[in-house]
Every structure is written in structure tokens, then in C-alpha cells.
Amino acid sequence: MSVEPFNKLVKLAARAFYDDITTKGDNQPKTGRSDNRGIAVVVLDALTRRQWVREEDLAKDLKLHSKQLRRTLRFFEEEKLVTRDHRRETAKGAKIYSAAVAATVDGHPLKEGEEKVKMHTHSYCCLDYAQIYDVIRYRLHRMKKKLKDELDNKNTVQEYICPNCGKRYTALDALRLISMEDEFFHCESCNGELVAESDKLAAQEGGDGDDNARRRRREKLKDMLQNLEVQLKPLMDQLTRVKDLPVPEFGTLHAWEARASAAVRAANGDAGAIDPSKSSQGLGYGGTSLPFVGDTKVEVDFSGTEGKGENIKSETESSSLKVLPPWMIKEGMKLTKEQRGEVKQELRMDGSSAAVEFSDDKKATIENDDKKNIQDEYIKAYYAALLKKQQELDEAAKKEHELSNTHSLNGVSDTTSNRQVGIKSKRDEDEGDDDVEWEEAPVAGNSNENYKVNDLNVQADASGDDEDDIDWEEG
Amino acid sequence: MFFHIVLERNMQLHPRHFGRNLRDNIVAKLMKDVEGTCSGRHGFVVAITGIENIGKGLIRDGTGFVSFPVKYQCVVFRPFKGEILEAVVTMVNKMGFFAEAGPVQIFVSNHLIPDDMEFQSGDMPNYTTSDGSVKIQKDSEVRLKIIGTRVDATEIFCIGTIKDDFLGVINDPAAA
């Protein structure tokens, strides 16, 4: 929907037809200073750069007095170029409008904080492009028709004028006007001899109705018609250009506001843009809340589309995995085996198991708080010992690992251990506990234990290997 | 343009007409009243062609007159803008000429007379071409086009033009 050709049309029409329109009241003396011809063109031009605009704002922008502007706009409304809308609204309602303006004319900061509850009548105006197109076409048609009719005297009703009293008659009155005495028409009121108003457009020269005058008149009309064709050619060209274009339609003020604010929300993208303050404003304003509550947006992504297909697939896989928490996975479940192999799934698993662990950890921390101090010292000593032990275990585990075929179980433990890597930092305190447990029942294969080991091992490079080995053992 | 339409009218009949000729009396009075009148809506009533039905009479209080609702078929003539008519010239003057097509009066102003026709005043004012081959005067028959109508409640007046192809004098009595 491009507005540009239509704007050009409006500008051309403004210059062609409204160039010397003055909106001064007739009673006011026309001094040079108050001569406001050309204002109409300025206003129309300004409107082409806007959509719906509050008239006060427009007046401010044009540095015009609002009364003067309103007079001009009223004139255009009568000319059917402009649609106007008036409504009583609070400052809040006005804000809705400014929000809409901000959406279309970016860079208008929203004025906040004016909290007058007073109702004001605000007027808005907007170009009505569809109608403008028709109005201009009709105007051109009428101009041409009038000249052409005049030119070959077709379909024109002759008018007669009384030179004495200025009363006008048309040929339709002819029957009443004939007098018995002579062959002229006579005025009904003063009995003066009527003169044919030989033409309205060309200046009257010399004798009425005689051949010479008629011929001169015809020439003049021909000239006028030619001038019309030449001078209005750009306008007519623009009309033909615009003919097949879709007319820009802003709708009513209200619809436009709704659309504009919806657009701004869409532009912001995030759902947060539908801030509650705005929607509450909407509710406050005349009860017409609907447009401001936020549009329901439904986005349907078809998984079949090429580009996104893969991502979606992996996600669904992981989600399907998520359905099976680690504790549900048993040895027999071969189905999930391949999936577990995938990185993504592992991450997912980590997440879910982490949650489980967290709760465990919390309990543990409570218990551990008192022990903490003791543990801290103990841990250091313990780790030294543990490292050695793990290395031993490592070797043993490797041997065992080769023996043990239960791959599925291994997978599970793998993932849990990975997750622990992420969580470690918080768990330091727990380590003591775990370690103790570990020592007591290393076979239990508690995941907590494992991760604690990792934490401690951060400094020790071998930690990764150690974990894995231990997991294997658990399996 | 002519139309054949059905109209309705309430006929007031004096009691003296009551008798076995009641119906004939009603029709006769209807024709006398209606034919030749003009209504803005339907045009001139040219002739009554038949009676559809005559309703029950209603005796008026006080007068003894009886009003019968009568439905009748009639031919009406209503001129329209753009219509081509043949008319007889009734008056010629400097401003143009008047013509009649049946009941309708038509005025053709001198602007709507072809440019090559000049007004000749005299005993028989007329419009004549420069070579004198065509002359419009009283009682000439002309074909003209209606370009405007003025329709009042009881009167229709038209203005016409002969400044177009195939318009103008169709039968000159002087030549005949």
C-alpha cells in the first residue's frame, strides 16, 4: 500500500485547485498581512506526511493559529478531501493517540505524566485518499464537460438577465417572459428588456448574440479548454497512474489507533510490550478496551518447513527424553539408548537431574552447616587421599568397564555426572558429607558424591577422568 | 414518451345522475375531468382507454354527492430530457422560437439554433439559412431534442435544441 503516488496526487490537486483559496471570513477586511492564500496548499501538504493527526498538533507543527487551521480543514471537509473526527477525551485518551502517533512517526517521545481528568474535545483529521481520487476526477470531468458544452452550445440552458434589476431567468421561464408588444423577453418585476447572458465564462464583448461575438466567444472557450488540457495534464497523468493502485486506507480514527498501537507492539516483538499500564489505559478510555488489551497473536510453525525442521526435531526428542526422568530409566530400556548418545539430550538430562539434586543438596547443606568447619579441614586431607584412591579405582574401573556390558546404565550415569559439572560451585559444602558417604558406601553410586569429587578436582586436572571412572563403577 | 398506465381517481357525482346511466355518467365525467390535464408525476393525460373498475360509492354528509373510486387505464405523455420530438412552431422571435408537440410547449433559444440560420424580422419573423433553403417560421414542423424540462404540479415546459445532427425543419409549409 504505497501512499506516495496518492500524496503526489493530493499535492498536484492542491496546487491546481486550492492555490488561491482564502479562508478569511467575508466580513473581515483583507489586508496584506491577513492574506492567507496558499495556506490550503500548506495544510494539504502537511497532511500528506501524516495519517490521523490531532488538529492542535498540526497547528503547532505548521505554526498556525488553531482557529485558522480549523477553518481551512472545515473547508476541506466540505470539499470531501479530509475526514475529521471529534471526540471528547481525557488526557489519557489523548495519550492513546500519541502512542499511535509514536508508532507511525517514530521519534515522538510519549508524553507521560499529564494526569488531567478534564474532558476536552479533540479534533482529528486525515486525508481520505479514496474520496480525494473521486473528487478530483469528478471535478476534472465537470470542468471539461462545462467547457465542451459551452463550446458547442449543447445542453446548455440559456440564461437571461435583466439589466435593470439584475434578476436572472432561464430559458425554462421563457413562456412567462414573452410579451405581446414586441419580440423580446421582459422582466417580470420591472418589465425591463431581458438580455441573453451570452456566456458565463468568457467576458462579454460588444453586441449580445451577434455573430462576431459568438465567434470570439467560441475561440475563447477553445483556448480555455486547451489550457485546461495542458495545465492539468500532470494531474490527469497522476490520476491514471493511481487508477489501478490500491488506495491507502487509514480507516476511522479509532481503527487506525488500534492498528498503530498493535503495530508498535509487534515491532517490539516481546510480549512484555503489552504492558499492563497501557491496557489499563485502554480500559479507562471510554470502555473501549479491546484494541489495547493486546492482540492475540497466533503463530503456527509448521515443523515440516525445511530450515527449522532439524531444530524442532531435536527439541522434541529431548522433550520426549525429559518425560523419562533418570530414575525411570531401567536397564531393559533399549529405546532411549541412541538418544542418550546425543549431546542435546544429555544436556536435558542434566537439567532434570540437577533439579533432583538440588533438593537433595538443600537437605544436605542444612546438616552440613555445623560440620562445615571441620569438614573444610578434613576435606583437604581427604582429597589428597582420595586422589590416590581414585587413581587406583580408575585402573580397576577400566578393567571392570571392559567387562561390564550394561551400556544403558552407563549412559544414565554419564549424563548425571556431566550435569554435576555445572552445579559444583554451590555444592562445595556438601562435599564433606558426600565424601563420607562415598567412603562408606562407594557402591551406592550417589550422583552427589560424584559431583563433589569433581569440585574438589577442579584444581586437579585428572578430575574428569576420575568421575567417569567412578560412574562406570557404579554401573 | 407515451405510457399506458392505470390511474385512480375519486369521482364526485351529483345525485341527479343516479339512475340506470350511472356508470356512463361516471365515465363521461371522468373523461371530461381528466383528459388533457397534466400532472407533474405522470405527464399529460392524453386519453382514457378503459375503466378497470368502479368502487362502491360513498355518500357525502350534507351534500348528497356520492364519491366513487374509479380505476381507469389511460395514455399519458411525458416529455423527458434527451427525448427527440416533432413539434409545430407556434411563434418566432429574436430570442428563439416556441413550438408545440401536442400539449407540450417547447422553447428553442437562438443559441440552440444552428449558427448558419439568421433571424429575419418582418411580417413573418423567421430563421433562415444564408442560402434561403431552410426557413423556420410559424407553422413549420421541426424535429428537436429536449434538453431541459421544467415540471410543475400542473404544467410541463421544455426547452429544446435543433443544433444537432438530423434535427431541424422536417416539413416546410411554405415549400409545400
Short mmCIF file of C-alpha atoms in Angstrom, two decimals, chain A residues 5-6 9-10 13 17 79-82 127-141 235-248:
data_model
loop_
_atom_site.label_atom_id
_atom_site.label_comp_id
_atom_site.label_asym_id
_atom_site.label_seq_id
_atom_site.Cartn_x
_atom_site.Cartn_y
_atom_site.Cartn_z
CA PRO A 5 1.53 8.33 -5.72
CA PHE A 6 -1.55 9.39 -3.85
CA LEU A 9 -1.93 13.45 -6.49
CA VAL A 10 -3.00 15.42 -3.46
CA ALA A 13 -4.57 18.90 -6.83
CA PHE A 17 -7.40 23.92 -7.33
CA GLU A 79 -14.60 19.60 -0.32
CA LYS A 80 -14.53 15.95 0.75
CA LEU A 81 -10.77 15.82 0.84
CA VAL A 82 -10.42 15.32 4.53
CA LEU A 127 -6.78 12.65 4.22
CA ASP A 128 -9.38 10.43 2.65
CA TYR A 129 -7.48 9.21 -0.35
CA ALA A 130 -10.25 7.16 -1.90
CA GLN A 131 -12.57 10.09 -1.85
CA ILE A 132 -9.92 12.52 -2.97
CA TYR A 133 -9.36 10.41 -6.03
CA ASP A 134 -13.04 10.51 -6.86
CA VAL A 135 -13.40 14.17 -6.07
CA ILE A 136 -10.57 15.16 -8.34
CA ARG A 137 -11.83 13.01 -11.15
CA TYR A 138 -15.30 14.42 -10.81
CA ARG A 139 -14.01 17.94 -10.71
CA LEU A 140 -12.00 17.46 -13.86
CA HIS A 141 -14.91 15.83 -15.56
CA LEU A 235 -2.77 15.93 -12.58
CA MET A 236 -4.55 13.75 -15.11
CA ASP A 237 -1.43 11.69 -15.63
CA GLN A 238 -1.19 11.16 -11.92
CA LEU A 239 -4.82 10.13 -11.86
CA THR A 240 -4.26 7.47 -14.47
CA ARG A 241 -1.15 6.32 -12.67
CA VAL A 242 -3.04 5.97 -9.44
CA LYS A 243 -6.03 4.34 -11.05
CA ASP A 244 -5.06 0.74 -10.53
CA LEU A 245 -3.23 1.16 -7.26
CA PRO A 246 -4.83 0.11 -4.05
CA VAL A 247 -6.00 3.16 -2.21
CA PRO A 248 -4.32 3.71 1.13
#
